[in-house]
mmCIF file of C-alpha atoms and ligand atoms in Angstrom:
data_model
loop_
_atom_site.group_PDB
_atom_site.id
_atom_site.type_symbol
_atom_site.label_atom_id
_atom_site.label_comp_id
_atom_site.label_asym_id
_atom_site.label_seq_id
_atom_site.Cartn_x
_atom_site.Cartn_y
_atom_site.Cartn_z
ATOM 1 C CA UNK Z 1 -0.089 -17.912 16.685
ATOM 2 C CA UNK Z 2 -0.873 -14.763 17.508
ATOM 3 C CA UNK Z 3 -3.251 -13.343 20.697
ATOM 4 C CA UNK Z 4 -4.932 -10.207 18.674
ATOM 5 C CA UNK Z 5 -8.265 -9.405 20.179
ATOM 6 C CA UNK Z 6 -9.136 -7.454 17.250
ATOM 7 C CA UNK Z 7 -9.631 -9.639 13.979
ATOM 8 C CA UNK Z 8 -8.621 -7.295 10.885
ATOM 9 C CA UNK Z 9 -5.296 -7.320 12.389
ATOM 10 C CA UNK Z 10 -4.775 -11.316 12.475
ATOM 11 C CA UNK Z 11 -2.695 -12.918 9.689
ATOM 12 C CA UNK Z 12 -5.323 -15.553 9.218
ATOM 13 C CA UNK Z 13 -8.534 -14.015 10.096
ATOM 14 C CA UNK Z 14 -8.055 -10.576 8.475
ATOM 15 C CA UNK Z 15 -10.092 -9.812 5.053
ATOM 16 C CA UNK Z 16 -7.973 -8.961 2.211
ATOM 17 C CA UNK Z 17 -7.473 -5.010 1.569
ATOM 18 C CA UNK Z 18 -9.901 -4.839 -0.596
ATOM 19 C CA UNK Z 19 -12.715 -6.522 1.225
ATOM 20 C CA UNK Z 20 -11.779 -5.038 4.467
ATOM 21 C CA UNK Z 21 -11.731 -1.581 3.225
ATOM 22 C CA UNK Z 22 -15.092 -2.174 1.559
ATOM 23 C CA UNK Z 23 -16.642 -3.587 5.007
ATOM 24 C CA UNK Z 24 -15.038 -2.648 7.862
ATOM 25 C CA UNK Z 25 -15.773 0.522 10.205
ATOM 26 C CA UNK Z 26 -13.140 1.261 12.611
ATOM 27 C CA UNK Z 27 -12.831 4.906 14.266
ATOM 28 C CA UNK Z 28 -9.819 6.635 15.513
ATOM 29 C CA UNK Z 29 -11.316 6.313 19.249
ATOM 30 C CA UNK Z 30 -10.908 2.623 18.817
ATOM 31 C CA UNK Z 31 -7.616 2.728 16.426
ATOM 32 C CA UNK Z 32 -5.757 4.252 19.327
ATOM 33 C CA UNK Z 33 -2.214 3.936 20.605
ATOM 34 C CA UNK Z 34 -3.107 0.794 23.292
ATOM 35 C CA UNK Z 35 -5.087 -0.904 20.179
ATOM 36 C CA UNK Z 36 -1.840 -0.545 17.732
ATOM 37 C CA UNK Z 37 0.503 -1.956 20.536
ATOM 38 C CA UNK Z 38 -1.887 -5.094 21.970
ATOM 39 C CA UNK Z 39 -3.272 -6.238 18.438
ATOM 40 C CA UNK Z 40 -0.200 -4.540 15.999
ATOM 41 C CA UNK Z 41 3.507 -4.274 17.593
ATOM 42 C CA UNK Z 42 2.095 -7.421 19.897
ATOM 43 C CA UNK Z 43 -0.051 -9.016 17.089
ATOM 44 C CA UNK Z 44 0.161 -8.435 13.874
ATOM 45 C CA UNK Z 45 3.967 -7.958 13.795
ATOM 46 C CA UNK Z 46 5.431 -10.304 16.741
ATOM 47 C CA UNK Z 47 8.152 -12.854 15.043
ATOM 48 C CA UNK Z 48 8.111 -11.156 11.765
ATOM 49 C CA UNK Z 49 11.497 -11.635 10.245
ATOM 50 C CA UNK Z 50 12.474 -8.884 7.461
ATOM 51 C CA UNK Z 51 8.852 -7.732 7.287
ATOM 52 C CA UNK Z 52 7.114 -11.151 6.800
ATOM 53 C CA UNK Z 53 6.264 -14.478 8.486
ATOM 54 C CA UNK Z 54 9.310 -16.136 9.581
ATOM 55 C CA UNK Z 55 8.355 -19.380 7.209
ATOM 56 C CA UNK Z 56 8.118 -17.611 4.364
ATOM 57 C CA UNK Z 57 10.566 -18.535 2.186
ATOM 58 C CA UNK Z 58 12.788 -16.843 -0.636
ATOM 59 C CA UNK Z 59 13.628 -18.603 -3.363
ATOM 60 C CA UNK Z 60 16.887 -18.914 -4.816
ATOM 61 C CA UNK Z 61 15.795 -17.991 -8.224
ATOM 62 C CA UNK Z 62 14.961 -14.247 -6.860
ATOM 63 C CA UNK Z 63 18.787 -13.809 -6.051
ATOM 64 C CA UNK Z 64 19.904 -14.780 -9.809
ATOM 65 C CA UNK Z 65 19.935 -11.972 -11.839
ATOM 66 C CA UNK Z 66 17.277 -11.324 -14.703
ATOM 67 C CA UNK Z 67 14.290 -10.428 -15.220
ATOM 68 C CA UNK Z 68 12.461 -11.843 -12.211
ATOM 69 C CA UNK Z 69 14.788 -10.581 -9.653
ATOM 70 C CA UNK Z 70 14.526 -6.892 -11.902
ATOM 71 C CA UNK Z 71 11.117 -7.612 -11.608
ATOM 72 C CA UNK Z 72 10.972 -7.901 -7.879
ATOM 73 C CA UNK Z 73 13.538 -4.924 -7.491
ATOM 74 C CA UNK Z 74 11.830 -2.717 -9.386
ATOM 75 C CA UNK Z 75 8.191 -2.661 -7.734
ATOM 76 C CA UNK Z 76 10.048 -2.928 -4.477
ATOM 77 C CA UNK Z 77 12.050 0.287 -4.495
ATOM 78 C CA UNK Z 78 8.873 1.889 -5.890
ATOM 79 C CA UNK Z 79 7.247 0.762 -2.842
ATOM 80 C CA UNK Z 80 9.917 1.591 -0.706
ATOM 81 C CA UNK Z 81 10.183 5.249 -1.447
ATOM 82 C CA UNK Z 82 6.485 5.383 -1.910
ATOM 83 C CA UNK Z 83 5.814 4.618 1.801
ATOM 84 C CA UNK Z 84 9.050 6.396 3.214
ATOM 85 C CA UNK Z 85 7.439 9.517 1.229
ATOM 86 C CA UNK Z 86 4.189 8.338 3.182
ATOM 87 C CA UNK Z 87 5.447 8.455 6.469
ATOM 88 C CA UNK Z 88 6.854 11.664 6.049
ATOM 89 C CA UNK Z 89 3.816 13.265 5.366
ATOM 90 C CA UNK Z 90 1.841 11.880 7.837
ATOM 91 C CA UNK Z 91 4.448 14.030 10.605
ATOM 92 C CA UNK Z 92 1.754 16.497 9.260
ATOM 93 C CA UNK Z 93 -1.350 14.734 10.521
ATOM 94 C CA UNK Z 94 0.300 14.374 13.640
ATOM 95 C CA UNK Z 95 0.776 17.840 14.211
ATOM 96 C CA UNK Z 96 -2.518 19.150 12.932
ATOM 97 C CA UNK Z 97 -4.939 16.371 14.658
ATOM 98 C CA UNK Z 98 -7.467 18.244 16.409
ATOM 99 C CA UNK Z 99 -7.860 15.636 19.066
ATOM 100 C CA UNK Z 100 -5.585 13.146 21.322
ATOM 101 C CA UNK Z 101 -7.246 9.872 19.612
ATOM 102 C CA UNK Z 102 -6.737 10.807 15.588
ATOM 103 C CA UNK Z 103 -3.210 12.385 16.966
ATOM 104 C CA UNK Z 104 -2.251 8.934 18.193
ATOM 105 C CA UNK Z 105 -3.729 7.063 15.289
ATOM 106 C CA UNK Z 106 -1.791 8.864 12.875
ATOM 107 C CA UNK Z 107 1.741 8.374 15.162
ATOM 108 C CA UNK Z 108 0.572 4.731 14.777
ATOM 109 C CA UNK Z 109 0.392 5.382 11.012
ATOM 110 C CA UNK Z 110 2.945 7.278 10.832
ATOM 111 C CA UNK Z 111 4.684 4.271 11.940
ATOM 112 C CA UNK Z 112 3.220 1.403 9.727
ATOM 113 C CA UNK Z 113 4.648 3.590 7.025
ATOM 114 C CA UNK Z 114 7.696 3.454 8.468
ATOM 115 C CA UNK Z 115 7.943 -0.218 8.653
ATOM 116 C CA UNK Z 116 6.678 -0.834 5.349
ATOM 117 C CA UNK Z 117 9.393 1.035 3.603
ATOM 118 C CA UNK Z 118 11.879 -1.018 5.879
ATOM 119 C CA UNK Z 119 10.344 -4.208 5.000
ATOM 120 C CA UNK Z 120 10.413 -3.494 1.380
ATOM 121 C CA UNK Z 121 14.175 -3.036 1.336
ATOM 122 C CA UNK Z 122 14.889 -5.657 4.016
ATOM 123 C CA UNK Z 123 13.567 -8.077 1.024
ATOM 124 C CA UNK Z 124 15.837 -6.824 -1.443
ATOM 125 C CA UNK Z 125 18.570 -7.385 1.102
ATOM 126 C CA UNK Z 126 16.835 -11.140 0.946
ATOM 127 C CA UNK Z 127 17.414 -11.073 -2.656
ATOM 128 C CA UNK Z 128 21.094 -10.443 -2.616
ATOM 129 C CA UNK Z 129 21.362 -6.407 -2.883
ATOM 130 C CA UNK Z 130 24.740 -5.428 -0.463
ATOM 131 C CA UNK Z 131 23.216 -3.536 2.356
ATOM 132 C CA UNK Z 132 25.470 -0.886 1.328
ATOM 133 C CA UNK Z 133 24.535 -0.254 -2.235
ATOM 134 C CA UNK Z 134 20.951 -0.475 -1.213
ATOM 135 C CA UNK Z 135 20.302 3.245 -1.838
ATOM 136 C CA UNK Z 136 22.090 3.145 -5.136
ATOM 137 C CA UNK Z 137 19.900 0.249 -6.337
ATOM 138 C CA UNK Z 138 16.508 2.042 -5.476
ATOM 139 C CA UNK Z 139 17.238 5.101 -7.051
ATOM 140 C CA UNK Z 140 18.773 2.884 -10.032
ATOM 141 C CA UNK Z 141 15.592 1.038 -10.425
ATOM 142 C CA UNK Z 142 13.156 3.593 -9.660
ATOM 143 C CA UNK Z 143 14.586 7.052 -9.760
ATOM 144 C CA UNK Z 144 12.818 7.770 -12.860
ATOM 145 C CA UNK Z 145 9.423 6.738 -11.478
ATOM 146 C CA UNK Z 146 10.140 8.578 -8.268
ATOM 147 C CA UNK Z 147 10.163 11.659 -10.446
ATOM 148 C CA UNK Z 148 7.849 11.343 -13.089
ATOM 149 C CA UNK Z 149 5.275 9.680 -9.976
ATOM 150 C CA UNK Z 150 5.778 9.862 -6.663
ATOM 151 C CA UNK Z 151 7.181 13.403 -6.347
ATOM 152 C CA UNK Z 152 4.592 15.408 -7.942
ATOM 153 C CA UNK Z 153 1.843 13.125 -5.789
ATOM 154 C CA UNK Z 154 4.028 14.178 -2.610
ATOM 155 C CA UNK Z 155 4.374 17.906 -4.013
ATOM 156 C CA UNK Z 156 0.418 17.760 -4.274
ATOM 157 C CA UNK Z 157 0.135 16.218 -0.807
ATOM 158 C CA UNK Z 158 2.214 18.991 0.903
ATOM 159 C CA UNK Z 159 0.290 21.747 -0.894
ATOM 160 C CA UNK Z 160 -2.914 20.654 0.035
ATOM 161 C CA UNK Z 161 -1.452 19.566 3.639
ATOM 162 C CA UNK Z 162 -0.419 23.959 4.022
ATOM 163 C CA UNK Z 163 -3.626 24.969 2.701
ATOM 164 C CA UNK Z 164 -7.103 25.165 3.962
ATOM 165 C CA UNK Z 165 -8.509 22.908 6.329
ATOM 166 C CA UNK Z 166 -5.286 20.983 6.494
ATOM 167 C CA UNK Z 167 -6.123 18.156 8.444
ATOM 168 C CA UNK Z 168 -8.799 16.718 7.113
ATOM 169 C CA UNK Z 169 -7.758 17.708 3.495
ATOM 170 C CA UNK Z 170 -4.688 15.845 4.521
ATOM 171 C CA UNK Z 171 -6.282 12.646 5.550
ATOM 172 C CA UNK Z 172 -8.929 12.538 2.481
ATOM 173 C CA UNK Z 173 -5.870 13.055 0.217
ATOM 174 C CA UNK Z 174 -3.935 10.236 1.856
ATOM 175 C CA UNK Z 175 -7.279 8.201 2.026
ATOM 176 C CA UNK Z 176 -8.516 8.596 -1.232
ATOM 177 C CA UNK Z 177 -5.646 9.571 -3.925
ATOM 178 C CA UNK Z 178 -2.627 7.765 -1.882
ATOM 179 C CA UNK Z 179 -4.082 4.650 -0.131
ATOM 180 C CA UNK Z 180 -6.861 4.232 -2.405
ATOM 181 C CA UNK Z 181 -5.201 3.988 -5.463
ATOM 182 C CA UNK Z 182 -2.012 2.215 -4.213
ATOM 183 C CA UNK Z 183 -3.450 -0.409 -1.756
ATOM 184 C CA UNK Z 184 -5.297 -2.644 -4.503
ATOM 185 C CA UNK Z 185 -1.494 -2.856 -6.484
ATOM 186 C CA UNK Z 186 -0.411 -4.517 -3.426
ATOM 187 C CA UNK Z 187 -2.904 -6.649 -3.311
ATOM 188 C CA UNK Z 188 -2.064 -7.656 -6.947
ATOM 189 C CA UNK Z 189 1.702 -7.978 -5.309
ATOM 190 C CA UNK Z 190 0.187 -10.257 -2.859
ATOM 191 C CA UNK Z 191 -1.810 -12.406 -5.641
ATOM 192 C CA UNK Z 192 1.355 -12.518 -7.889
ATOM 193 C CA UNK Z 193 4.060 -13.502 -5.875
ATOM 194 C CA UNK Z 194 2.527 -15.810 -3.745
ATOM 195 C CA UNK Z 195 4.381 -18.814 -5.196
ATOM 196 C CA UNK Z 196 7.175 -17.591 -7.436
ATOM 197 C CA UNK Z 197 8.578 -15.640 -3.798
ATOM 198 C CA UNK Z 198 6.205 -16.113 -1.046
ATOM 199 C CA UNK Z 199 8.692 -13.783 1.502
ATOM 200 C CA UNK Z 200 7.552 -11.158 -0.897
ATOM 201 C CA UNK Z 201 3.688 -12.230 -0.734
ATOM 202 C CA UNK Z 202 4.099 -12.019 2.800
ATOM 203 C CA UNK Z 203 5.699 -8.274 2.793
ATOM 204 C CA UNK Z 204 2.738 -7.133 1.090
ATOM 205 C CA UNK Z 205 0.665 -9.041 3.182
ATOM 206 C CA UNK Z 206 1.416 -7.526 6.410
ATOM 207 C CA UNK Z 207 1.401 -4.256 4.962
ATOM 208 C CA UNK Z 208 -1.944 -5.094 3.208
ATOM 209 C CA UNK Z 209 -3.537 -5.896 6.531
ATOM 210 C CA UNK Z 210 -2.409 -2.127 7.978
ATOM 211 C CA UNK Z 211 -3.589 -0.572 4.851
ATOM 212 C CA UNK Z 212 -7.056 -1.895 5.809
ATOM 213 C CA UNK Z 213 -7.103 0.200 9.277
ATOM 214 C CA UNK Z 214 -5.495 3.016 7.402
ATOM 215 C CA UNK Z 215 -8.447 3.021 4.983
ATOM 216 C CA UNK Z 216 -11.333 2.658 7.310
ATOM 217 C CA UNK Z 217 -10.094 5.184 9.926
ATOM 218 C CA UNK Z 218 -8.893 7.809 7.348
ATOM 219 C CA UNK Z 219 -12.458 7.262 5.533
ATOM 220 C CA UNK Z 220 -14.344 7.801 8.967
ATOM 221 C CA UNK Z 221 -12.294 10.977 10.015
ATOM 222 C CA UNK Z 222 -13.310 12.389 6.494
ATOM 223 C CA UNK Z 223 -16.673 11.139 6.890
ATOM 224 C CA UNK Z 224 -17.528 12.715 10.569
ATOM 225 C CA UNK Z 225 -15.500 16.361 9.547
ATOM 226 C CA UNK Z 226 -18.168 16.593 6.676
ATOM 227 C CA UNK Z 227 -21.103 15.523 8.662
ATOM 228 C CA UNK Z 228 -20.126 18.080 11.587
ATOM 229 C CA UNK Z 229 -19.318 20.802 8.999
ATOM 230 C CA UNK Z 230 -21.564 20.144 5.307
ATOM 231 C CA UNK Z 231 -19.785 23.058 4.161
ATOM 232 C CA UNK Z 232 -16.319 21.589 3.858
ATOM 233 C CA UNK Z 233 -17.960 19.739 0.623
ATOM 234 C CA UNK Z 234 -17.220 21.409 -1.842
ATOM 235 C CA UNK Z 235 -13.477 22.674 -0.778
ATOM 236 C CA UNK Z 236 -12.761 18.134 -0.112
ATOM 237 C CA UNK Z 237 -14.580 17.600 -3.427
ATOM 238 C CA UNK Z 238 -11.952 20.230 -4.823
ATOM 239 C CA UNK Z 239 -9.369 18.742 -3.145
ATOM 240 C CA UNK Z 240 -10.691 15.418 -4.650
ATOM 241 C CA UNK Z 241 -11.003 16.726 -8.164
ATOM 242 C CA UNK Z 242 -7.420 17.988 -8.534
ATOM 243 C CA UNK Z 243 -5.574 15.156 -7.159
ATOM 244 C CA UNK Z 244 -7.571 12.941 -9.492
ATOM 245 C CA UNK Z 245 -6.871 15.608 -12.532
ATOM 246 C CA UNK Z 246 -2.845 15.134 -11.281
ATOM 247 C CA UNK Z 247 -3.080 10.946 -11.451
ATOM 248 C CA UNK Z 248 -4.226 11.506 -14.742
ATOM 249 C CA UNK Z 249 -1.303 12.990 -15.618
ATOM 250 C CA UNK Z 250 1.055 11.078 -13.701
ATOM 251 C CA UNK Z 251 3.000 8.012 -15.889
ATOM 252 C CA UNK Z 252 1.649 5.770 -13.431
ATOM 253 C CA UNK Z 253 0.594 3.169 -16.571
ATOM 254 C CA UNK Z 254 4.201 3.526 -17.776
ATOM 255 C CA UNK Z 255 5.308 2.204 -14.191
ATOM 256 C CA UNK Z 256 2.800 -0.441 -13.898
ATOM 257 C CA UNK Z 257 3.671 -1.561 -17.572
ATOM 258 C CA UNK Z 258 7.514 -2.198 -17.175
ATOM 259 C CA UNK Z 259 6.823 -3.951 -13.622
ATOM 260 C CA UNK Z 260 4.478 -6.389 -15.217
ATOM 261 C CA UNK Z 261 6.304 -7.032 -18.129
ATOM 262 C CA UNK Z 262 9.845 -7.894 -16.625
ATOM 263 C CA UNK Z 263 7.188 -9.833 -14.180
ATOM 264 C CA UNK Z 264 6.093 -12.170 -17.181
ATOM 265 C CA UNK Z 265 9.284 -12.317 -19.138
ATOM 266 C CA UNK Z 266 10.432 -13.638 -15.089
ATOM 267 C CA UNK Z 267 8.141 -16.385 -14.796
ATOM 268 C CA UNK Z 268 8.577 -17.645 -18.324
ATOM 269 C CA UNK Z 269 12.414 -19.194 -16.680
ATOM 270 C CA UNK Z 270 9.888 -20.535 -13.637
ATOM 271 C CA UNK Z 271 7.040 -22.123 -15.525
ATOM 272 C CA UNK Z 272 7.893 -25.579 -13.934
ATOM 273 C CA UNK Z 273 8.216 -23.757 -10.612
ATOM 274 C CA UNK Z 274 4.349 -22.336 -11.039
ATOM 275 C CA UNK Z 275 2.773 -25.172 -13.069
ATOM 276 C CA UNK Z 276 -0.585 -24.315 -12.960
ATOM 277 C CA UNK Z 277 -1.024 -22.062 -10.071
ATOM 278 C CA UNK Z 278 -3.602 -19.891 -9.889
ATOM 279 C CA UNK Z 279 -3.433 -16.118 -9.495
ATOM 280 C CA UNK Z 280 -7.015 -15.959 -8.867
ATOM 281 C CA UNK Z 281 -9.208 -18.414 -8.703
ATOM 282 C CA UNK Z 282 -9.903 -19.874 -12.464
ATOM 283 C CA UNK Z 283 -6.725 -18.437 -13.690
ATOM 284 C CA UNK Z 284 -3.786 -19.648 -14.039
ATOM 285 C CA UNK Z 285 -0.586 -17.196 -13.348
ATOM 286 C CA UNK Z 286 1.211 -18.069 -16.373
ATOM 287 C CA UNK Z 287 -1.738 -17.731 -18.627
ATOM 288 C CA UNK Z 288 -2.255 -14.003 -17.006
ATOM 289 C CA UNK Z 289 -1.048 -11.466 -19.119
ATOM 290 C CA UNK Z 290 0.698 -7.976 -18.238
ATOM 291 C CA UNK Z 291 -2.268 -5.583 -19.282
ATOM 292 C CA UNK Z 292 -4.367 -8.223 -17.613
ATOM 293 C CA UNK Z 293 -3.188 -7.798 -14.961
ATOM 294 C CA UNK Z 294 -2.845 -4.063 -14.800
ATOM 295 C CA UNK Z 295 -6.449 -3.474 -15.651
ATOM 296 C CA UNK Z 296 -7.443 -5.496 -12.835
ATOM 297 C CA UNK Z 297 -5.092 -3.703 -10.417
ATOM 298 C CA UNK Z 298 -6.810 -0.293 -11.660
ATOM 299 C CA UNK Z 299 -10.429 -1.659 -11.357
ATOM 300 C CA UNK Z 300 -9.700 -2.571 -7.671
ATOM 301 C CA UNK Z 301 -8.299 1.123 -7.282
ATOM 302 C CA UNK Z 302 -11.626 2.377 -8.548
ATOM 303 C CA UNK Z 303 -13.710 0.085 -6.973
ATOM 304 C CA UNK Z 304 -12.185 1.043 -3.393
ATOM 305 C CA UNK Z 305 -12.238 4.431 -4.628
ATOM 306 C CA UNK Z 306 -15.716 4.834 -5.443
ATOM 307 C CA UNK Z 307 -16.396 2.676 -2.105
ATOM 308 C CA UNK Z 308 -14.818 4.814 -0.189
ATOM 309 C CA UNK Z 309 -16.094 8.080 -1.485
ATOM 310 C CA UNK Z 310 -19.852 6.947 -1.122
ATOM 311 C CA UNK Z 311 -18.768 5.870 2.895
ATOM 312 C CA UNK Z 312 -17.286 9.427 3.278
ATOM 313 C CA UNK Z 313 -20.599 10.871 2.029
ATOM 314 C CA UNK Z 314 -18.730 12.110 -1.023
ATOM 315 C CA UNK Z 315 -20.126 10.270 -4.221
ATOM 316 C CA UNK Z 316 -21.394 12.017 -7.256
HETATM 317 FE FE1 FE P 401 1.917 1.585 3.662
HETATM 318 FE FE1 FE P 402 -0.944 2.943 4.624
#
């Protein structure tokens, strides 16, 4: 039970990401710092335990070792760094916001980030990792992807972030290349671990329903800089256009690839756990296949992508 006013930020009433970041329109004015602590720290997040609901469960086949629990730790320290990286960044937006409202939506943010990254390696705690190795194991499991992904994305973020415009360069970048692209693989998360570790589904969940404000706010900023000022176009469409030149380049298939496949050699040792659970409706999870589910993750990223672009008055 939970006494949110606002709706996206309820456990059971909020859309998915994907849905919610296609539909919903939510300003910075109404995102503000008394919004984040009645219907977020008060809402959304009272009697979370480790970053999920308290009666979600974690199975004791995530704490033997294999490829299930490789699985888990894997996309979980990508996560983790991913969003610590996140919240770091967004100390920019905080200092750059041209007015008291976006300044406390992005401390807010700046936040949410924060608590991600912490749930995501309160989890592997769940799953057996000694709080003291915990570093060693995330840069064991995902140093590599750190550097071949998530530093050159940060590298690109801070460079844009010191150039012109900063702000609101800042935000479309973190909108459209960060959020965009990484929100709809953790609503695949979501979909995938639901039954084999439901604490897990519920991490992603609670971050999933943040990433929905994050979208819609950082897509409305963008979208009221360019209406005020027409002639910041073509320097966000820049912006745009080289951060999506950069993904290309990234190994971000590589990284989706391993996850999914120590994922299905995983729940091959589980099939009597799963049975025939669906990860979507009409299909069941053990018929799903890696690439299957990769391509799906990507077509949400471009669906939101393209969704949010046309909002922001950027399509084309
Ligand atoms: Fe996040
Ligand atoms: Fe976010």
């Amino acid at each position: 039970m939970t006494t949110n006013t606002a709706p996206e930020t309820d456990w059971d009433l909020a859309p998915g990401v994907l849905e919610g970041a296609r539909e919903l329109r939510l300003g910075p004015e109404q995102c503000d710092l008394d919004y984040w602590i009645a219907n977020v720290a008060q809402g959304t997040l009272r009697g979370l335990v480790n970053g999920h609901r308290p009666d979600a469960v974690t199975p004791g086949h995530m704490r033997e070792p294999g490829p299930l629990r490789d699985a888990l730790l894997t996309e979980f320290s990508f996560r983790s760094v991913a969003e610590d990286k996140a919240a770091r960044a967004i100390t920019s937006l905080v200092q750059t916001a041209p007015d008291v409202k976006s300044m406390e939506f992005f401390a807010t943010q700046l936040i949410d980030e924060a608590r991600h990254a912490q749930a995501f390696r309160a989890h592997m705690l769940e799953v057996g990792v000694p709080a003291a190795e915990l570093d060693d194991v995330v840069e064991e499991y995902t140093g590599e992807h750190r550097r071949g992904v998530l530093d050159p994305l940060e590298e690109f973020g801070l460079e844009v972030m010191n150039g012109p415009h900063p702000f609101v360069s800042g935000v479309a970048v973190l909108t459209i290349l960060v959020e965009g692209i990484l929100a709809p693989t953790g609503e695949l998360s979501e979909h995938k671990w639901r039954i084999v570790d439901p604490a897990a589904a519920s991490v992603e969940r609670g971050a999933g329903i943040d990433e929905i404000r994050h979208l819609t706010v950082g897509s409305e900023i963008v979208k009221r800089h360019l209406e005020r000022d027409p002639s910041l176009g073509e320097h966000l469409a820049d912006v745009v256009r080289r951060g999506n030149e950069l993904w290309a380049t990234l190994p971000v298939l590589a990284v989706l690839k391993h996850r999914e496949e120590l994922f299905q050699e995983g729940i091959r040792g589980i099939a009597d756990v799963i049975g025939d659970h669906e990860i979507w409706p009409g299909r069941r999870l053990l018929d799903s296949t890696p690439d299957e589910r990769m391509a799906t993750a990507l077509e949400w990223a471009a669906q939101t992508q393209a969704a949010r672009l046309a909002y922001m008055g950027m399509a084309g």
